[in-house]
Amino acid sequence: MQKLEVIITGFGGQGIVLAGRILGQAASLGDHKESTLIQSYGPESRGGACSAQVIISDGTINYPYVRQPDILAAMSQAGFDKFVDQVRPEGFILIDQDLVKPKGLDRDYFAVPSTRMAEELGRKMMANIIMIGFITAVTQASTLEATRETVTKSVPKGTEEMNIKAFSKGYDYGLSLLKARDKKASGQSGALA
């Protein structure tokens, strides 16, 4: 039985819980797996620490809290500092590179400028959707089709097209990052003709 434990963390107001909900719903409704979501806020609803714990499994989930994440997606330094040591040795660490500095981290991680990319799209609030696209590409926690459809159904009416553009931007960035890493690992360098 395959089981994934995911923590998405950041500040209240960044759409962290929505990102967790999208990931869990995509896995359960689109990919026909089991999923749970536990959300946690600091004392402030906006600007305080916030996290979403998502478990995705092929079978029944008996305990909904994440014990040791397979995936950590950090959109704040405080969230990164709090959870990074809990990630499994073979797990994925994903960060918003403009908001999180992985000082002292001696393992592999993936970085995306999600907030900057969202600002370039004209909506800083869509950084969470860019991160969901990035998570989908890098970790394959849920399928592209299921996640894209869940994004469309989860965002406010009238913003679907813009959110799908944000999702695709994060997804494409993740794919290009993986491709560049594969190329580097195989000893290739420079642009391919």
Short mmCIF file of N, CA and C in Angstrom, two decimals:
data_model
loop_
_atom_site.label_atom_id
_atom_site.label_comp_id
_atom_site.label_asym_id
_atom_site.label_seq_id
_atom_site.Cartn_x
_atom_site.Cartn_y
_atom_site.Cartn_z
N MET A 1 0.85 -1.19 0.00
CA MET A 1 0.00 0.00 0.00
C MET A 1 0.89 1.24 0.00
N GLN A 2 0.63 2.13 -0.89
CA GLN A 2 1.37 3.39 -1.01
C GLN A 2 0.71 4.45 -0.15
N LYS A 3 1.49 5.12 0.68
CA LYS A 3 0.96 6.22 1.51
C LYS A 3 1.93 7.39 1.46
N LEU A 4 1.38 8.60 1.31
CA LEU A 4 2.19 9.81 1.29
C LEU A 4 1.72 10.75 2.39
N GLU A 5 2.66 11.26 3.15
CA GLU A 5 2.35 12.27 4.16
C GLU A 5 2.93 13.60 3.69
N VAL A 6 2.08 14.63 3.67
CA VAL A 6 2.46 15.92 3.08
C VAL A 6 2.19 17.04 4.08
N ILE A 7 3.13 17.95 4.20
CA ILE A 7 2.89 19.19 4.96
C ILE A 7 3.14 20.36 4.02
N ILE A 8 2.14 21.23 3.93
CA ILE A 8 2.30 22.50 3.22
C ILE A 8 2.22 23.57 4.30
N THR A 9 3.22 24.43 4.34
CA THR A 9 3.27 25.40 5.44
C THR A 9 3.61 26.79 4.93
N GLY A 10 3.15 27.78 5.67
CA GLY A 10 3.40 29.17 5.30
C GLY A 10 2.74 30.10 6.29
N PHE A 11 2.28 31.25 5.79
CA PHE A 11 1.60 32.24 6.61
C PHE A 11 0.10 32.15 6.36
N GLY A 12 -0.69 32.50 7.38
CA GLY A 12 -2.12 32.66 7.16
C GLY A 12 -2.34 33.75 6.13
N GLY A 13 -3.21 33.51 5.16
CA GLY A 13 -3.45 34.48 4.10
C GLY A 13 -2.78 34.11 2.80
N GLN A 14 -1.89 33.10 2.82
CA GLN A 14 -1.24 32.66 1.59
C GLN A 14 -2.03 31.57 0.86
N GLY A 15 -3.10 31.11 1.46
CA GLY A 15 -3.88 30.04 0.82
C GLY A 15 -3.29 28.66 1.06
N ILE A 16 -2.64 28.49 2.20
CA ILE A 16 -2.00 27.22 2.52
C ILE A 16 -3.04 26.10 2.68
N VAL A 17 -4.11 26.39 3.41
CA VAL A 17 -5.14 25.37 3.63
C VAL A 17 -5.83 25.03 2.31
N LEU A 18 -6.09 26.03 1.48
CA LEU A 18 -6.68 25.76 0.17
C LEU A 18 -5.75 24.85 -0.65
N ALA A 19 -4.46 25.11 -0.59
CA ALA A 19 -3.51 24.26 -1.32
C ALA A 19 -3.58 22.82 -0.83
N GLY A 20 -3.65 22.64 0.49
CA GLY A 20 -3.77 21.29 1.04
C GLY A 20 -5.07 20.63 0.63
N ARG A 21 -6.15 21.42 0.65
CA ARG A 21 -7.45 20.87 0.26
C ARG A 21 -7.44 20.45 -1.20
N ILE A 22 -6.85 21.26 -2.06
CA ILE A 22 -6.78 20.93 -3.49
C ILE A 22 -6.01 19.62 -3.69
N LEU A 23 -4.88 19.50 -3.02
CA LEU A 23 -4.07 18.28 -3.16
C LEU A 23 -4.84 17.05 -2.69
N GLY A 24 -5.48 17.15 -1.53
CA GLY A 24 -6.24 16.02 -1.00
C GLY A 24 -7.44 15.66 -1.86
N GLN A 25 -8.17 16.67 -2.32
CA GLN A 25 -9.34 16.41 -3.17
C GLN A 25 -8.92 15.82 -4.51
N ALA A 26 -7.85 16.31 -5.06
CA ALA A 26 -7.38 15.77 -6.34
C ALA A 26 -7.06 14.29 -6.20
N ALA A 27 -6.40 13.95 -5.09
CA ALA A 27 -6.04 12.55 -4.86
C ALA A 27 -7.28 11.68 -4.64
N SER A 28 -8.24 12.19 -3.87
CA SER A 28 -9.40 11.35 -3.54
C SER A 28 -10.45 11.35 -4.65
N LEU A 29 -10.85 12.50 -5.13
CA LEU A 29 -11.92 12.55 -6.12
C LEU A 29 -11.41 12.26 -7.53
N GLY A 30 -10.23 12.73 -7.85
CA GLY A 30 -9.71 12.54 -9.20
C GLY A 30 -8.95 11.24 -9.37
N ASP A 31 -8.10 10.93 -8.38
CA ASP A 31 -7.25 9.74 -8.50
C ASP A 31 -7.81 8.54 -7.75
N HIS A 32 -8.96 8.70 -7.09
CA HIS A 32 -9.67 7.61 -6.40
C HIS A 32 -8.82 6.96 -5.31
N LYS A 33 -8.14 7.79 -4.54
CA LYS A 33 -7.40 7.32 -3.37
C LYS A 33 -8.09 7.84 -2.13
N GLU A 34 -7.58 7.46 -0.97
CA GLU A 34 -8.08 8.00 0.29
C GLU A 34 -7.22 9.21 0.65
N SER A 35 -7.82 10.22 1.30
CA SER A 35 -7.02 11.35 1.76
C SER A 35 -7.65 11.98 2.99
N THR A 36 -6.81 12.61 3.79
CA THR A 36 -7.28 13.37 4.95
C THR A 36 -6.60 14.73 4.92
N LEU A 37 -7.22 15.70 5.60
CA LEU A 37 -6.64 17.04 5.72
C LEU A 37 -6.82 17.53 7.14
N ILE A 38 -5.72 17.93 7.76
CA ILE A 38 -5.74 18.58 9.07
C ILE A 38 -5.10 19.95 8.88
N GLN A 39 -5.77 20.98 9.35
CA GLN A 39 -5.23 22.32 9.21
C GLN A 39 -4.87 22.90 10.57
N SER A 40 -3.86 23.74 10.58
CA SER A 40 -3.40 24.33 11.83
C SER A 40 -3.07 25.79 11.61
N TYR A 41 -3.58 26.64 12.50
CA TYR A 41 -3.31 28.08 12.43
C TYR A 41 -2.64 28.53 13.71
N GLY A 42 -1.86 29.59 13.61
CA GLY A 42 -1.34 30.25 14.79
C GLY A 42 -2.45 31.10 15.39
N PRO A 43 -2.14 31.90 16.42
CA PRO A 43 -3.18 32.73 17.05
C PRO A 43 -3.76 33.78 16.11
N GLU A 44 -2.99 34.20 15.09
CA GLU A 44 -3.51 35.18 14.14
C GLU A 44 -4.02 34.42 12.92
N SER A 45 -5.12 34.87 12.34
CA SER A 45 -5.60 34.19 11.13
C SER A 45 -4.81 34.66 9.91
N ARG A 46 -4.32 35.90 9.94
CA ARG A 46 -3.54 36.43 8.82
C ARG A 46 -2.13 36.74 9.28
N GLY A 47 -1.15 36.23 8.56
CA GLY A 47 0.22 36.54 8.86
C GLY A 47 0.87 35.60 9.87
N GLY A 48 0.09 34.83 10.60
CA GLY A 48 0.65 33.88 11.56
C GLY A 48 1.02 32.57 10.90
N ALA A 49 1.66 31.69 11.65
CA ALA A 49 2.06 30.39 11.12
C ALA A 49 0.82 29.58 10.77
N CYS A 50 0.94 28.83 9.70
CA CYS A 50 -0.20 28.06 9.21
C CYS A 50 0.34 26.81 8.53
N SER A 51 -0.37 25.70 8.67
CA SER A 51 0.04 24.50 7.94
C SER A 51 -1.16 23.63 7.61
N ALA A 52 -1.00 22.86 6.57
CA ALA A 52 -2.00 21.87 6.17
C ALA A 52 -1.30 20.53 6.10
N GLN A 53 -1.84 19.55 6.82
CA GLN A 53 -1.29 18.20 6.81
C GLN A 53 -2.21 17.34 5.96
N VAL A 54 -1.68 16.75 4.92
CA VAL A 54 -2.47 15.93 4.00
C VAL A 54 -1.86 14.54 3.98
N ILE A 55 -2.72 13.54 4.09
CA ILE A 55 -2.28 12.16 3.92
C ILE A 55 -3.04 11.59 2.73
N ILE A 56 -2.31 10.95 1.83
CA ILE A 56 -2.87 10.33 0.64
C ILE A 56 -2.47 8.86 0.68
N SER A 57 -3.45 7.98 0.48
CA SER A 57 -3.14 6.56 0.58
C SER A 57 -3.99 5.74 -0.39
N ASP A 58 -3.45 4.60 -0.78
CA ASP A 58 -4.22 3.66 -1.60
C ASP A 58 -5.24 2.92 -0.73
N GLY A 59 -5.03 2.90 0.57
CA GLY A 59 -5.93 2.18 1.48
C GLY A 59 -6.48 3.08 2.56
N THR A 60 -7.12 2.47 3.53
CA THR A 60 -7.73 3.21 4.64
C THR A 60 -6.67 3.96 5.46
N ILE A 61 -7.01 5.18 5.84
CA ILE A 61 -6.12 5.99 6.67
C ILE A 61 -6.66 5.94 8.09
N ASN A 62 -5.92 5.35 8.99
CA ASN A 62 -6.39 5.18 10.36
C ASN A 62 -6.03 6.32 11.28
N TYR A 63 -5.02 7.11 10.91
CA TYR A 63 -4.57 8.21 11.75
C TYR A 63 -4.33 9.43 10.86
N PRO A 64 -5.06 10.53 11.06
CA PRO A 64 -5.01 11.64 10.08
C PRO A 64 -3.85 12.62 10.25
N TYR A 65 -3.06 12.47 11.29
CA TYR A 65 -1.97 13.43 11.51
C TYR A 65 -0.67 12.92 10.88
N VAL A 66 0.07 13.85 10.29
CA VAL A 66 1.35 13.50 9.68
C VAL A 66 2.38 13.26 10.78
N ARG A 67 3.04 12.12 10.69
CA ARG A 67 4.09 11.79 11.67
C ARG A 67 5.47 12.13 11.14
N GLN A 68 5.71 11.75 9.88
CA GLN A 68 7.00 12.01 9.25
C GLN A 68 6.74 12.29 7.77
N PRO A 69 6.76 13.56 7.38
CA PRO A 69 6.35 13.90 6.01
C PRO A 69 7.25 13.32 4.92
N ASP A 70 6.60 12.87 3.86
CA ASP A 70 7.31 12.48 2.64
C ASP A 70 7.55 13.71 1.79
N ILE A 71 6.69 14.72 1.96
CA ILE A 71 6.78 15.96 1.20
C ILE A 71 6.57 17.14 2.15
N LEU A 72 7.50 18.09 2.10
CA LEU A 72 7.33 19.36 2.80
C LEU A 72 7.39 20.47 1.77
N ALA A 73 6.33 21.26 1.67
CA ALA A 73 6.32 22.43 0.80
C ALA A 73 6.25 23.65 1.70
N ALA A 74 7.33 24.42 1.77
CA ALA A 74 7.42 25.54 2.71
C ALA A 74 7.35 26.87 1.97
N MET A 75 6.39 27.69 2.39
CA MET A 75 6.24 29.03 1.83
C MET A 75 6.51 30.10 2.88
N SER A 76 7.16 29.71 3.97
CA SER A 76 7.63 30.67 4.98
C SER A 76 8.85 30.07 5.67
N GLN A 77 9.72 30.95 6.16
CA GLN A 77 10.92 30.50 6.86
C GLN A 77 10.54 29.78 8.15
N ALA A 78 9.56 30.33 8.87
CA ALA A 78 9.17 29.73 10.15
C ALA A 78 8.64 28.31 9.93
N GLY A 79 7.85 28.10 8.90
CA GLY A 79 7.32 26.77 8.60
C GLY A 79 8.43 25.82 8.21
N PHE A 80 9.34 26.30 7.39
CA PHE A 80 10.49 25.48 6.98
C PHE A 80 11.29 25.07 8.22
N ASP A 81 11.62 26.04 9.06
CA ASP A 81 12.43 25.74 10.25
C ASP A 81 11.73 24.75 11.18
N LYS A 82 10.41 24.86 11.25
CA LYS A 82 9.65 23.99 12.17
C LYS A 82 9.60 22.54 11.70
N PHE A 83 9.45 22.34 10.37
CA PHE A 83 9.17 20.99 9.90
C PHE A 83 10.31 20.29 9.16
N VAL A 84 11.35 21.01 8.76
CA VAL A 84 12.36 20.41 7.87
C VAL A 84 13.05 19.18 8.48
N ASP A 85 13.27 19.20 9.76
CA ASP A 85 13.96 18.06 10.38
C ASP A 85 13.08 16.82 10.48
N GLN A 86 11.78 16.97 10.25
CA GLN A 86 10.86 15.83 10.34
C GLN A 86 10.74 15.06 9.03
N VAL A 87 11.21 15.65 7.92
CA VAL A 87 11.02 15.04 6.60
C VAL A 87 11.84 13.75 6.50
N ARG A 88 11.23 12.71 5.94
CA ARG A 88 11.93 11.43 5.76
C ARG A 88 13.21 11.66 4.95
N PRO A 89 14.22 10.85 5.19
CA PRO A 89 15.49 11.03 4.46
C PRO A 89 15.33 11.00 2.94
N GLU A 90 14.43 10.19 2.45
CA GLU A 90 14.21 10.12 0.99
C GLU A 90 13.07 11.04 0.53
N GLY A 91 12.57 11.89 1.44
CA GLY A 91 11.43 12.75 1.13
C GLY A 91 11.80 13.97 0.31
N PHE A 92 10.77 14.66 -0.14
CA PHE A 92 10.92 15.86 -0.96
C PHE A 92 10.81 17.11 -0.08
N ILE A 93 11.70 18.06 -0.29
CA ILE A 93 11.61 19.37 0.35
C ILE A 93 11.48 20.39 -0.77
N LEU A 94 10.37 21.13 -0.76
CA LEU A 94 10.12 22.14 -1.77
C LEU A 94 9.97 23.48 -1.06
N ILE A 95 10.58 24.52 -1.62
CA ILE A 95 10.50 25.83 -0.97
C ILE A 95 10.15 26.92 -1.98
N ASP A 96 9.56 28.00 -1.46
CA ASP A 96 9.47 29.24 -2.23
C ASP A 96 10.82 29.92 -2.04
N GLN A 97 11.61 29.97 -3.09
CA GLN A 97 13.01 30.40 -2.94
C GLN A 97 13.18 31.85 -2.52
N ASP A 98 12.17 32.68 -2.68
CA ASP A 98 12.28 34.07 -2.26
C ASP A 98 11.87 34.27 -0.79
N LEU A 99 11.20 33.29 -0.21
CA LEU A 99 10.72 33.43 1.16
C LEU A 99 11.43 32.51 2.14
N VAL A 100 12.11 31.49 1.61
CA VAL A 100 12.74 30.50 2.49
C VAL A 100 14.22 30.38 2.11
N LYS A 101 15.07 30.51 3.08
CA LYS A 101 16.52 30.29 2.89
C LYS A 101 16.89 29.02 3.65
N PRO A 102 17.25 27.97 2.93
CA PRO A 102 17.53 26.68 3.60
C PRO A 102 18.92 26.64 4.20
N LYS A 103 19.20 27.55 5.11
CA LYS A 103 20.53 27.62 5.73
C LYS A 103 20.87 26.33 6.45
N GLY A 104 22.06 25.82 6.17
CA GLY A 104 22.52 24.63 6.87
C GLY A 104 21.90 23.33 6.40
N LEU A 105 21.04 23.39 5.41
CA LEU A 105 20.40 22.15 4.91
C LEU A 105 21.42 21.38 4.08
N ASP A 106 21.70 20.16 4.49
CA ASP A 106 22.73 19.38 3.80
C ASP A 106 22.13 18.24 2.99
N ARG A 107 20.96 18.49 2.44
CA ARG A 107 20.33 17.49 1.59
C ARG A 107 19.66 18.18 0.40
N ASP A 108 19.23 17.39 -0.55
CA ASP A 108 18.65 17.92 -1.78
C ASP A 108 17.29 18.57 -1.50
N TYR A 109 17.00 19.62 -2.25
CA TYR A 109 15.69 20.27 -2.16
C TYR A 109 15.36 20.91 -3.50
N PHE A 110 14.11 21.28 -3.66
CA PHE A 110 13.63 21.89 -4.90
C PHE A 110 13.11 23.28 -4.57
N ALA A 111 13.48 24.26 -5.39
CA ALA A 111 13.08 25.64 -5.13
C ALA A 111 12.34 26.23 -6.33
N VAL A 112 11.30 26.98 -6.04
CA VAL A 112 10.53 27.66 -7.08
C VAL A 112 10.24 29.09 -6.59
N PRO A 113 10.36 30.07 -7.45
CA PRO A 113 10.02 31.45 -7.04
C PRO A 113 8.51 31.69 -7.16
N SER A 114 7.72 30.96 -6.39
CA SER A 114 6.27 30.99 -6.60
C SER A 114 5.65 32.36 -6.32
N THR A 115 6.10 33.04 -5.27
CA THR A 115 5.53 34.36 -4.98
C THR A 115 5.90 35.35 -6.08
N ARG A 116 7.15 35.32 -6.51
CA ARG A 116 7.58 36.23 -7.59
C ARG A 116 6.82 35.94 -8.89
N MET A 117 6.64 34.65 -9.19
CA MET A 117 5.90 34.29 -10.41
C MET A 117 4.45 34.76 -10.32
N ALA A 118 3.87 34.66 -9.12
CA ALA A 118 2.49 35.11 -8.94
C ALA A 118 2.39 36.63 -9.11
N GLU A 119 3.40 37.34 -8.60
CA GLU A 119 3.43 38.80 -8.76
C GLU A 119 3.54 39.16 -10.24
N GLU A 120 4.32 38.39 -10.98
CA GLU A 120 4.45 38.65 -12.42
C GLU A 120 3.13 38.42 -13.15
N LEU A 121 2.32 37.51 -12.60
CA LEU A 121 0.99 37.27 -13.19
C LEU A 121 -0.01 38.34 -12.75
N GLY A 122 0.40 39.17 -11.80
CA GLY A 122 -0.47 40.24 -11.33
C GLY A 122 -1.31 39.88 -10.13
N ARG A 123 -1.10 38.68 -9.57
CA ARG A 123 -1.88 38.25 -8.40
C ARG A 123 -0.99 37.48 -7.42
N LYS A 124 -0.47 38.19 -6.45
CA LYS A 124 0.41 37.56 -5.46
C LYS A 124 -0.31 36.42 -4.74
N MET A 125 -1.63 36.50 -4.65
CA MET A 125 -2.42 35.50 -3.93
C MET A 125 -2.41 34.13 -4.61
N MET A 126 -1.91 34.05 -5.83
CA MET A 126 -1.90 32.76 -6.53
C MET A 126 -0.58 32.01 -6.37
N ALA A 127 0.26 32.47 -5.46
CA ALA A 127 1.53 31.76 -5.21
C ALA A 127 1.25 30.32 -4.74
N ASN A 128 0.17 30.15 -3.98
CA ASN A 128 -0.16 28.79 -3.52
C ASN A 128 -0.53 27.88 -4.70
N ILE A 129 -1.19 28.41 -5.71
CA ILE A 129 -1.58 27.59 -6.87
C ILE A 129 -0.33 27.24 -7.69
N ILE A 130 0.60 28.19 -7.78
CA ILE A 130 1.87 27.90 -8.46
C ILE A 130 2.60 26.79 -7.70
N MET A 131 2.58 26.87 -6.36
CA MET A 131 3.24 25.82 -5.57
C MET A 131 2.57 24.47 -5.78
N ILE A 132 1.25 24.44 -5.89
CA ILE A 132 0.55 23.17 -6.14
C ILE A 132 0.98 22.58 -7.49
N GLY A 133 1.11 23.42 -8.49
CA GLY A 133 1.60 22.93 -9.78
C GLY A 133 3.01 22.38 -9.66
N PHE A 134 3.84 23.06 -8.89
CA PHE A 134 5.22 22.63 -8.67
C PHE A 134 5.25 21.29 -7.92
N ILE A 135 4.44 21.16 -6.88
CA ILE A 135 4.36 19.90 -6.12
C ILE A 135 3.93 18.76 -7.04
N THR A 136 2.94 19.03 -7.86
CA THR A 136 2.42 18.00 -8.77
C THR A 136 3.50 17.52 -9.73
N ALA A 137 4.26 18.44 -10.30
CA ALA A 137 5.30 18.06 -11.26
C ALA A 137 6.45 17.31 -10.59
N VAL A 138 6.90 17.80 -9.46
CA VAL A 138 8.10 17.24 -8.83
C VAL A 138 7.82 15.94 -8.10
N THR A 139 6.70 15.86 -7.38
CA THR A 139 6.45 14.70 -6.51
C THR A 139 5.44 13.70 -7.08
N GLN A 140 4.60 14.14 -7.99
CA GLN A 140 3.52 13.31 -8.54
C GLN A 140 2.62 12.77 -7.41
N ALA A 141 2.41 13.58 -6.37
CA ALA A 141 1.52 13.19 -5.28
C ALA A 141 0.10 13.00 -5.77
N SER A 142 -0.28 13.73 -6.78
CA SER A 142 -1.56 13.56 -7.47
C SER A 142 -1.28 13.75 -8.96
N THR A 143 -2.22 13.28 -9.77
CA THR A 143 -1.99 13.37 -11.21
C THR A 143 -2.24 14.79 -11.73
N LEU A 144 -1.65 15.09 -12.85
CA LEU A 144 -1.83 16.40 -13.47
C LEU A 144 -3.31 16.67 -13.75
N GLU A 145 -3.98 15.71 -14.36
CA GLU A 145 -5.38 15.91 -14.75
C GLU A 145 -6.27 16.16 -13.53
N ALA A 146 -6.12 15.32 -12.50
CA ALA A 146 -6.96 15.46 -11.31
C ALA A 146 -6.69 16.77 -10.59
N THR A 147 -5.44 17.17 -10.51
CA THR A 147 -5.10 18.39 -9.78
C THR A 147 -5.57 19.62 -10.55
N ARG A 148 -5.37 19.62 -11.85
CA ARG A 148 -5.82 20.76 -12.65
C ARG A 148 -7.35 20.91 -12.55
N GLU A 149 -8.06 19.81 -12.61
CA GLU A 149 -9.52 19.87 -12.51
C GLU A 149 -9.96 20.36 -11.13
N THR A 150 -9.25 19.91 -10.09
CA THR A 150 -9.59 20.34 -8.74
C THR A 150 -9.30 21.82 -8.54
N VAL A 151 -8.23 22.32 -9.13
CA VAL A 151 -7.94 23.75 -9.06
C VAL A 151 -9.11 24.53 -9.68
N THR A 152 -9.54 24.09 -10.84
CA THR A 152 -10.64 24.77 -11.54
C THR A 152 -11.90 24.83 -10.68
N LYS A 153 -12.19 23.74 -9.97
CA LYS A 153 -13.41 23.68 -9.15
C LYS A 153 -13.27 24.38 -7.80
N SER A 154 -12.03 24.65 -7.36
CA SER A 154 -11.79 25.16 -6.01
C SER A 154 -11.62 26.67 -5.93
N VAL A 155 -11.37 27.31 -7.03
CA VAL A 155 -11.09 28.75 -7.00
C VAL A 155 -12.38 29.55 -7.26
N PRO A 156 -12.39 30.83 -6.88
CA PRO A 156 -13.60 31.63 -7.10
C PRO A 156 -13.99 31.70 -8.58
N LYS A 157 -15.29 31.70 -8.81
CA LYS A 157 -15.80 31.80 -10.19
C LYS A 157 -15.24 33.05 -10.86
N GLY A 158 -14.88 32.90 -12.09
CA GLY A 158 -14.33 34.01 -12.85
C GLY A 158 -12.81 34.09 -12.80
N THR A 159 -12.19 33.29 -11.89
CA THR A 159 -10.72 33.32 -11.79
C THR A 159 -10.10 32.00 -12.26
N GLU A 160 -10.93 31.11 -12.79
CA GLU A 160 -10.44 29.77 -13.16
C GLU A 160 -9.29 29.84 -14.16
N GLU A 161 -9.47 30.65 -15.20
CA GLU A 161 -8.46 30.70 -16.26
C GLU A 161 -7.12 31.21 -15.72
N MET A 162 -7.19 32.25 -14.90
CA MET A 162 -5.95 32.80 -14.35
C MET A 162 -5.28 31.81 -13.40
N ASN A 163 -6.08 31.09 -12.61
CA ASN A 163 -5.51 30.11 -11.68
C ASN A 163 -4.91 28.92 -12.44
N ILE A 164 -5.52 28.51 -13.52
CA ILE A 164 -4.95 27.41 -14.31
C ILE A 164 -3.64 27.87 -14.94
N LYS A 165 -3.58 29.13 -15.33
CA LYS A 165 -2.32 29.68 -15.85
C LYS A 165 -1.24 29.63 -14.77
N ALA A 166 -1.61 29.98 -13.55
CA ALA A 166 -0.66 29.92 -12.42
C ALA A 166 -0.24 28.48 -12.15
N PHE A 167 -1.21 27.58 -12.13
CA PHE A 167 -0.92 26.16 -11.90
C PHE A 167 0.06 25.65 -12.97
N SER A 168 -0.22 25.96 -14.22
CA SER A 168 0.63 25.49 -15.33
C SER A 168 2.03 26.07 -15.23
N LYS A 169 2.12 27.32 -14.78
CA LYS A 169 3.44 27.94 -14.61
C LYS A 169 4.27 27.17 -13.58
N GLY A 170 3.67 26.82 -12.46
CA GLY A 170 4.37 26.04 -11.44
C GLY A 170 4.70 24.64 -11.93
N TYR A 171 3.76 24.03 -12.63
CA TYR A 171 3.97 22.67 -13.15
C TYR A 171 5.10 22.67 -14.18
N ASP A 172 5.06 23.59 -15.11
CA ASP A 172 6.09 23.66 -16.15
C ASP A 172 7.47 23.96 -15.55
N TYR A 173 7.50 24.80 -14.53
CA TYR A 173 8.77 25.11 -13.86
C TYR A 173 9.33 23.84 -13.23
N GLY A 174 8.46 23.07 -12.58
CA GLY A 174 8.88 21.81 -11.97
C GLY A 174 9.41 20.83 -12.99
N LEU A 175 8.71 20.69 -14.11
CA LEU A 175 9.17 19.77 -15.16
C LEU A 175 10.51 20.20 -15.72
N SER A 176 10.67 21.49 -15.96
CA SER A 176 11.94 21.96 -16.53
C SER A 176 13.09 21.77 -15.53
N LEU A 177 12.79 21.94 -14.24
CA LEU A 177 13.80 21.71 -13.21
C LEU A 177 14.22 20.24 -13.19
N LEU A 178 13.26 19.33 -13.26
CA LEU A 178 13.56 17.89 -13.28
C LEU A 178 14.37 17.52 -14.52
N LYS A 179 13.98 18.10 -15.65
CA LYS A 179 14.69 17.84 -16.90
C LYS A 179 16.14 18.31 -16.81
N ALA A 180 16.35 19.50 -16.25
CA ALA A 180 17.70 20.04 -16.10
C ALA A 180 18.54 19.16 -15.17
N ARG A 181 17.91 18.65 -14.11
CA ARG A 181 18.64 17.77 -13.18
C ARG A 181 19.01 16.46 -13.86
N ASP A 182 18.10 15.90 -14.65
CA ASP A 182 18.39 14.65 -15.38
C ASP A 182 19.54 14.87 -16.34
N LYS A 183 19.49 16.01 -17.03
CA LYS A 183 20.53 16.34 -18.00
C LYS A 183 21.88 16.47 -17.31
N LYS A 184 21.89 17.13 -16.18
CA LYS A 184 23.13 17.32 -15.43
C LYS A 184 23.65 15.97 -14.92
N ALA A 185 22.73 15.14 -14.44
CA ALA A 185 23.13 13.83 -13.92
C ALA A 185 23.72 12.94 -15.01
N SER A 186 23.26 13.12 -16.25
CA SER A 186 23.78 12.30 -17.34
C SER A 186 25.02 12.92 -17.98
N GLY A 187 25.46 14.05 -17.43
CA GLY A 187 26.70 14.66 -17.89
C GLY A 187 26.53 15.59 -19.07
N GLN A 188 25.29 15.87 -19.49
CA GLN A 188 25.06 16.79 -20.60
C GLN A 188 25.12 18.22 -20.08
N SER A 189 25.53 19.12 -20.93
CA SER A 189 25.49 20.53 -20.57
C SER A 189 25.18 21.34 -21.81
N GLY A 190 24.73 22.57 -21.60
CA GLY A 190 24.39 23.45 -22.71
C GLY A 190 23.03 23.13 -23.28
N ALA A 191 22.61 23.92 -24.26
CA ALA A 191 21.30 23.76 -24.88
C ALA A 191 21.34 22.65 -25.91
N LEU A 192 20.25 21.92 -25.98
CA LEU A 192 20.13 20.87 -26.99
C LEU A 192 19.55 21.47 -28.25
N ALA A 193 20.04 21.03 -29.39
CA ALA A 193 19.54 21.53 -30.66
C ALA A 193 18.23 20.87 -30.99
#
